Short mmCIF file of C-alpha atoms in Angstrom, two decimals:
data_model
loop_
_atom_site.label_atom_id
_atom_site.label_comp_id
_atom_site.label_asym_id
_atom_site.label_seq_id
_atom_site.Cartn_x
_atom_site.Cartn_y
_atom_site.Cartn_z
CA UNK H 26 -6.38 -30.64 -22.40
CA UNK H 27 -2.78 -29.59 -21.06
CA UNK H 28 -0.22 -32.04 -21.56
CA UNK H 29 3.40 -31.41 -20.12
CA UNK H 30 6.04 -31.53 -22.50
CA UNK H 31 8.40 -34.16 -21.59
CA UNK H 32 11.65 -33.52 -22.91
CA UNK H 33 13.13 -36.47 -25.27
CA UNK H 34 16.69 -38.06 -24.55
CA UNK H 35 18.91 -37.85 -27.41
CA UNK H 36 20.31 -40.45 -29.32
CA UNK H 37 22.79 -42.37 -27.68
CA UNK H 38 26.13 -42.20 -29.26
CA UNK H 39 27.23 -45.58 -27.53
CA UNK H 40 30.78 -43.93 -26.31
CA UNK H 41 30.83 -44.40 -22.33
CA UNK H 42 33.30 -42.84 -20.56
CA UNK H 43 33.95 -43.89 -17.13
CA UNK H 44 35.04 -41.44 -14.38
CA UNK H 45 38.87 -41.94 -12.74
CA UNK H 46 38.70 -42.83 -9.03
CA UNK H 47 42.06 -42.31 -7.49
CA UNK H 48 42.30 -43.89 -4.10
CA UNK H 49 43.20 -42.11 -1.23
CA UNK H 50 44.33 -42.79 2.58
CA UNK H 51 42.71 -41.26 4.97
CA UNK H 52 45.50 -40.79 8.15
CA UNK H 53 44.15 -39.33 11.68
CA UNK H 54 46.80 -36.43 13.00
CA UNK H 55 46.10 -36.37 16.67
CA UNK H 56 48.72 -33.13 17.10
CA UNK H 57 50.57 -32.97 21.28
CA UNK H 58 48.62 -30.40 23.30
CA UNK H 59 50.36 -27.74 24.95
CA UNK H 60 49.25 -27.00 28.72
CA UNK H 61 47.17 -23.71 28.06
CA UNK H 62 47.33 -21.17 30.85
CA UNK H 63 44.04 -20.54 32.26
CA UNK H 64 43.33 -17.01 32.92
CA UNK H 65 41.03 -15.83 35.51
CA UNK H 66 37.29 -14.74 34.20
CA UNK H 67 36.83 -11.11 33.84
CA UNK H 68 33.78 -9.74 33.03
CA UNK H 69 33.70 -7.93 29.90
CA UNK H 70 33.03 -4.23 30.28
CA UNK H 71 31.24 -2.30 27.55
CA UNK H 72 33.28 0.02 25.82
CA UNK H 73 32.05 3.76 25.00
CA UNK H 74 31.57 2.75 21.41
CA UNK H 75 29.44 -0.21 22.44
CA UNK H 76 26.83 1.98 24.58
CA UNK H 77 27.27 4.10 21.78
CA UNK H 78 26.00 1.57 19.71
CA UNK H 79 22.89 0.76 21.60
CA UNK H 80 21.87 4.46 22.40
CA UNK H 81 21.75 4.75 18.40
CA UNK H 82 19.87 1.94 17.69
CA UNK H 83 17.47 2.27 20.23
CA UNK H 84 17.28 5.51 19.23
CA UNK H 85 16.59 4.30 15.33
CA UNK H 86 13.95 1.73 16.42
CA UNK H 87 11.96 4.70 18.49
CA UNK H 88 12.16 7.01 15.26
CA UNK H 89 10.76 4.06 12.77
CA UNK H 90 7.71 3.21 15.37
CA UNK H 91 6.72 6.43 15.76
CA UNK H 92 6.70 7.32 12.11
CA UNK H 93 4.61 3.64 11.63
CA UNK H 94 2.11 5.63 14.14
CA UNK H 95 2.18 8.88 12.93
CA UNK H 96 1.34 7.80 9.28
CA UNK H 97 -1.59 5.28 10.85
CA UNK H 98 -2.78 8.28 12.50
CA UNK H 99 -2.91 10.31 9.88
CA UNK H 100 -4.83 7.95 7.90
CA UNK H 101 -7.17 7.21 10.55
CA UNK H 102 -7.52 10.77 10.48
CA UNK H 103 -8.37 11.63 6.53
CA UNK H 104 -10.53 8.45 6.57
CA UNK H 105 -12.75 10.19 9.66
CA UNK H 106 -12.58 13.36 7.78
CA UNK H 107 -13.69 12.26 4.06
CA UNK H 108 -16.35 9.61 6.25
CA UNK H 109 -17.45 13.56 7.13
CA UNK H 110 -17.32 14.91 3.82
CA UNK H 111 -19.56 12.18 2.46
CA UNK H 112 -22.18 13.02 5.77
CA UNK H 113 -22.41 16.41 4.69
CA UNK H 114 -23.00 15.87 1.07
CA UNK H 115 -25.71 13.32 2.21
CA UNK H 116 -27.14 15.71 4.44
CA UNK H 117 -27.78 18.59 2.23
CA UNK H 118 -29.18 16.15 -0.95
CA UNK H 119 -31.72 15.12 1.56
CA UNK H 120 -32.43 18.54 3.10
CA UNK H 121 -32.99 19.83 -0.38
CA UNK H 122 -35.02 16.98 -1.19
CA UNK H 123 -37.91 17.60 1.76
CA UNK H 124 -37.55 21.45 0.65
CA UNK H 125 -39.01 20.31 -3.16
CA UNK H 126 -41.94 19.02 -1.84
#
């Protein structure tokens, strides 16, 4: 039914070429460490641009949630009022049904 295609090889030309390997020596540099000055542990401080930062993108992630809930909202809220709609209609073909008789 469906057969894959398998893709031929083509005709060997019988030239072989081999790849050059140049050897190499691998040597370890283990370089003289200076004596580093330890300096005492400060805590870092935020900066005015880094609270900055934060205010703005907690501000960004309260806008974008409460636009998610606003537009779920609103579609809860046509849903409810075409669900209505449809009631009505419903309502009044069955009203003027019982009338007929």
């Amino acid at each position: 039914m469906l057969r894959p295609k398998i893709p031929t090889m083509p005709t060997p030309t019988g030239i072989v070429t081999r790849p050059v390997v140049e050897p190499t020596a691998i040597v370890q540099h283990t370089p003289a460490q200076a004596p580093v000055a330890v300096a005492p542990a400060v805590p870092a401080r935020p900066t005015p641009g880094t609270a900055l930062a934060l205010v703005g993108g907690g501000t960004a992630v309260v806008l974008v949630v409460g636009a998610v809930l606003v537009s779920m909202l609103l579609a809860v809220a046509v849903t409810a009022a075409s669900v209505a709609v449809c009631a009505l209609v419903v309502r009044s073909l069955i009203a003027s049904e019982h009338k007929r008789r």
